[in-house]
CSV table of C-alpha atoms and ligand atoms in Angstrom, one decimal:
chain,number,residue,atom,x,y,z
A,1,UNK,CA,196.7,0.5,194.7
A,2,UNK,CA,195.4,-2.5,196.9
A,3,UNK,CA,194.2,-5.4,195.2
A,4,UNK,CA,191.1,-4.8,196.3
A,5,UNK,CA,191.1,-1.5,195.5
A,6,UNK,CA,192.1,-2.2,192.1
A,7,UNK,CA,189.1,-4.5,191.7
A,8,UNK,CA,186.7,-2.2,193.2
A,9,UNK,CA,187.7,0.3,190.6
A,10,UNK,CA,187.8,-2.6,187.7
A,11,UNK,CA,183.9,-3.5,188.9
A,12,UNK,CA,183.2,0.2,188.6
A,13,UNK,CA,184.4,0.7,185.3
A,14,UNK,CA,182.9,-2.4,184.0
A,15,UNK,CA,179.5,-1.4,185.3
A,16,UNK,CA,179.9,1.7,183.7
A,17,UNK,CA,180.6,0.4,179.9
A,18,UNK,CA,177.6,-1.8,180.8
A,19,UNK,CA,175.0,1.1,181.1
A,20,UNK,CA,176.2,2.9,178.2
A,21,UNK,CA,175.0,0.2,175.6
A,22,UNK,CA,171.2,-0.2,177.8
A,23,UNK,CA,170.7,3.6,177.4
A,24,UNK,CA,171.8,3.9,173.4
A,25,UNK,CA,169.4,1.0,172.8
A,26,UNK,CA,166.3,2.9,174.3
A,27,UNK,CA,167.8,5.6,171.7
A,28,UNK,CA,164.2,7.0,169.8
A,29,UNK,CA,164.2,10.1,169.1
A,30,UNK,CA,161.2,12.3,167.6
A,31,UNK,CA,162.3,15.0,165.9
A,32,UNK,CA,160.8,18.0,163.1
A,33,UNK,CA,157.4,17.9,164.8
A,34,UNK,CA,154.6,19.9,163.1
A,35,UNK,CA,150.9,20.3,162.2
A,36,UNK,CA,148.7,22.4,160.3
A,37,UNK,CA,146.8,25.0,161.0
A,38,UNK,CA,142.7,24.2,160.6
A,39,UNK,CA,140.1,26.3,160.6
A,40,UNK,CA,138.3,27.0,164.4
A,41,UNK,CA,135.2,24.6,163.3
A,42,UNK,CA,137.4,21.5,162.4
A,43,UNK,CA,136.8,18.5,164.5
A,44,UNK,CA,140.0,16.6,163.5
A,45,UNK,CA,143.5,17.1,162.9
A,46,UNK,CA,147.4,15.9,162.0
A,47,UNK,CA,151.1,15.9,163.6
A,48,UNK,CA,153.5,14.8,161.6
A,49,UNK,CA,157.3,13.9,162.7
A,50,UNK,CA,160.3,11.8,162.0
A,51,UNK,CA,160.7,9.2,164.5
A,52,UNK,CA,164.6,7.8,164.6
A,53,UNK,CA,165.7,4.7,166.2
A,54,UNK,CA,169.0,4.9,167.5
A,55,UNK,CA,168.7,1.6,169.3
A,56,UNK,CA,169.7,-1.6,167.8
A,57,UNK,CA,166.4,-3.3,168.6
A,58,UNK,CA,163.2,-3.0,166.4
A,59,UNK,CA,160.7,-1.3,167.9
A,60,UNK,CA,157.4,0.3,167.7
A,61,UNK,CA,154.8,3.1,168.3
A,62,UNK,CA,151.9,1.4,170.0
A,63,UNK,CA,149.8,4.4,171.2
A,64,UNK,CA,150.0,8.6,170.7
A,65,UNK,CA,148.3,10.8,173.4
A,66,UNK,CA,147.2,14.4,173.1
A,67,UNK,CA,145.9,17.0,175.8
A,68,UNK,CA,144.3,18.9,172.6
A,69,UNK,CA,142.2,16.5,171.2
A,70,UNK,CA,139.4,14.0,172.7
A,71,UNK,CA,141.7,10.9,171.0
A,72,UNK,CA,144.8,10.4,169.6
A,73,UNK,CA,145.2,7.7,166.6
A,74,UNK,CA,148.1,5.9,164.2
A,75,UNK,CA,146.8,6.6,161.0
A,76,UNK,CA,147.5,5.4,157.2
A,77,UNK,CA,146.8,6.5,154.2
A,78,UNK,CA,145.8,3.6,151.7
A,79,UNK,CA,144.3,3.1,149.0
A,80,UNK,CA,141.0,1.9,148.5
A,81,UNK,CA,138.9,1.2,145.2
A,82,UNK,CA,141.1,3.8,143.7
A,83,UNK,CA,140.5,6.5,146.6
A,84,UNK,CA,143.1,7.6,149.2
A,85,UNK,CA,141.7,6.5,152.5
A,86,UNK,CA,143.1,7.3,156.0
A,87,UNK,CA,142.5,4.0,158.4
A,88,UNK,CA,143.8,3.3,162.2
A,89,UNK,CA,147.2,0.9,162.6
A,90,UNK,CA,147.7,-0.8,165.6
A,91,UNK,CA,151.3,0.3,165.8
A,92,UNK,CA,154.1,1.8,163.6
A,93,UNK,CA,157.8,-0.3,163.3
A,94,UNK,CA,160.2,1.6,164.0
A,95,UNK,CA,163.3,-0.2,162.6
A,96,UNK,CA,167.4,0.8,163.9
A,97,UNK,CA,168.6,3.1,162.0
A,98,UNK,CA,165.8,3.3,159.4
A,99,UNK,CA,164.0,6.9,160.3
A,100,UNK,CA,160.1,6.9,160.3
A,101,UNK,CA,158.5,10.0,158.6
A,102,UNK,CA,155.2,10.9,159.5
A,103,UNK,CA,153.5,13.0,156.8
A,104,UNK,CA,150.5,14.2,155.0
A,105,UNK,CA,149.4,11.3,152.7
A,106,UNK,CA,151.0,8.7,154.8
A,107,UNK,CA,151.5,8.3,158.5
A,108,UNK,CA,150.6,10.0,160.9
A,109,UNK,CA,149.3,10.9,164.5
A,110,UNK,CA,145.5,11.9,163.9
A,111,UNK,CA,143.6,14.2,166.5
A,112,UNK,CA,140.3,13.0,166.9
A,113,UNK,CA,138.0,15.7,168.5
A,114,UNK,CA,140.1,19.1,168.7
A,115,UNK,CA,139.4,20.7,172.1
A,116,UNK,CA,141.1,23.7,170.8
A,117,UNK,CA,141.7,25.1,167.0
A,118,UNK,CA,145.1,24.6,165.2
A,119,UNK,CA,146.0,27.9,164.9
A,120,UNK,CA,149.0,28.7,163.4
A,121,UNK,CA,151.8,30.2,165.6
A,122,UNK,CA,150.4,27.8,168.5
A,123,UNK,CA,152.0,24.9,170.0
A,124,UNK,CA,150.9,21.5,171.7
A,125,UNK,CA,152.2,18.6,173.4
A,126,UNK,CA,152.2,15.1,171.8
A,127,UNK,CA,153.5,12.0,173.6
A,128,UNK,CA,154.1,8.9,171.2
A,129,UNK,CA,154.6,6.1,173.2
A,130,UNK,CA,156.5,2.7,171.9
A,131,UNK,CA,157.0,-0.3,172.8
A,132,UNK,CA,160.0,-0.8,174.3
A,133,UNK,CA,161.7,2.9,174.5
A,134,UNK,CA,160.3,4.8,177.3
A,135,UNK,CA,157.4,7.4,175.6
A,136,UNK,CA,158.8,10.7,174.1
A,137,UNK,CA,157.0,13.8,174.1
A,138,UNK,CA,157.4,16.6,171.9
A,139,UNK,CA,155.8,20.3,171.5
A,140,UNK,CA,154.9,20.3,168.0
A,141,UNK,CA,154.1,24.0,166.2
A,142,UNK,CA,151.4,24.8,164.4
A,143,UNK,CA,152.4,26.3,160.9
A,144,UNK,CA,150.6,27.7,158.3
A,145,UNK,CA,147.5,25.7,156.2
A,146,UNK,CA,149.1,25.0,153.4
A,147,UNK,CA,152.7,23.9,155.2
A,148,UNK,CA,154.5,20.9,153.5
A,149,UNK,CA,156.4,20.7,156.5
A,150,UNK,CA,159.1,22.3,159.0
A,151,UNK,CA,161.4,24.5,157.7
A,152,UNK,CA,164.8,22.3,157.1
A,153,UNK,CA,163.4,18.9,157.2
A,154,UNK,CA,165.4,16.3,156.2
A,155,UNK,CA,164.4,15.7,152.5
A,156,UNK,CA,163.0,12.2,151.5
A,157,UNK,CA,161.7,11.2,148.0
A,158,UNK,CA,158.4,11.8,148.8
A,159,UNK,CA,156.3,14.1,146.8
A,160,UNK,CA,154.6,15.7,149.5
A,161,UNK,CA,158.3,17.1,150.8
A,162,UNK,CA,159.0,18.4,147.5
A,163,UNK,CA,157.9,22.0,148.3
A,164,UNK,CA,160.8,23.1,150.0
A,165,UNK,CA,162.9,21.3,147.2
A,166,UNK,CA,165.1,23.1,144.4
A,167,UNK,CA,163.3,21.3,141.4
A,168,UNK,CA,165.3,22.5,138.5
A,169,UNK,CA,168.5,20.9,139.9
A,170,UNK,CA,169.8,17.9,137.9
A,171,UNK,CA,170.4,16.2,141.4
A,172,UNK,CA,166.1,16.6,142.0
A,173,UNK,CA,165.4,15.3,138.2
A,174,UNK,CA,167.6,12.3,139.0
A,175,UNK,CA,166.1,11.6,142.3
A,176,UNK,CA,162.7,12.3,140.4
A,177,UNK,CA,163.4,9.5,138.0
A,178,UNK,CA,164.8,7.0,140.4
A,179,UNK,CA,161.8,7.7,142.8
A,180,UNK,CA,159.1,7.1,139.8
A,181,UNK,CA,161.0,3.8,138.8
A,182,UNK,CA,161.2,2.3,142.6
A,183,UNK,CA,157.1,3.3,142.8
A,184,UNK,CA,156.4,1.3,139.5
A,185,UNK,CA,158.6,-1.3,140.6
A,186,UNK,CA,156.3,-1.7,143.5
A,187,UNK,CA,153.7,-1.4,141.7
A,188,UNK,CA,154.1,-4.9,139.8
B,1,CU,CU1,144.0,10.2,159.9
């Protein structure tokens, strides 16, 4: 090879390594999307996902977008004067490598005035946007009313995901006990 050959192909190669880093660090990925289904005459509604951040950069959801519903919120639950209340966030961190669940009870994307009923078996479209990573949209499925969540969802120690849990294993009870501890903990 040519000298400047050689360099040409050094400069390429160089450029390459430098892209891979940039596109790993807009890495978010929204995965085990799903709702529940509603009856026709309800206005509102929930979609509930994991949102991983594969980046090395903290980030955030800023804003969620729906063609099914009027509006699209970032909702909590909290509590207030010992009642669960839902209330709008601003935005939700999204921290490297520390997956975001979005769940009944907690987070979540809530569909202000339903332009068409959750019926189970449907799908629709929900685009999270953040604020860095480019916005991801996913087709989230409909399942039934009383769903806890999709089918093979990765288990955390919350108690709304215990459904699709084995509770008689000594691995749960454990989990149970360390989960109660960390809440009163908390608490304090
Ligand atoms: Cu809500």
């Amino acid at each position: 090879m040519t000298k400047p050959a050689r360099l040409a192909a050094f400069l390429a190669l160089s450029l390459a390594c430098a892209a891979a880093p940039a596109l790993a660090d807009g890495g978010v990925s929204v995965t085990a999307p799903w709702a529940r289904a509603a009856a026709p005459s309800a206005r509102n509604g929930g979609a509930f996902m994991v949102v991983t951040n594969g980046g090395t950069e903290p980030d955030r959801i800023v804003a969620a977008q729906t063609p099914i519903a009027e509006k699209a919120e970032l909702h909590t639950h909290q509590m207030d004067n010992g009642v669960m209340k839902m209330r709008p966030v601003d935005a939700i961190a999204v921290a490297p490598g520390e997956p975001v669940t979005l769940r009944p009870g907690g987070l979540h994307v809530m569909l202000l005035g339903l332009k068409q009923p959750l019926t189970q078996g449907s799908r629709f479209p929900v685009t999270l946007t953040f604020a860095k990573a480019p916005p991801v949209t996913v087709e989230v499925p409909v399942l039934g009313a009383a769903a806890m969540g999709p089918e093979g969802a990765a288990m955390t120690h919350e108690p709304m995901q215990h459904g699709a849990m084995d509770h008689n294993s000594p691995e749960h009870e454990a989990m149970h006990q360390q989960h109660m501890k960390q809440m009163q903990q908390q608490g304090q």
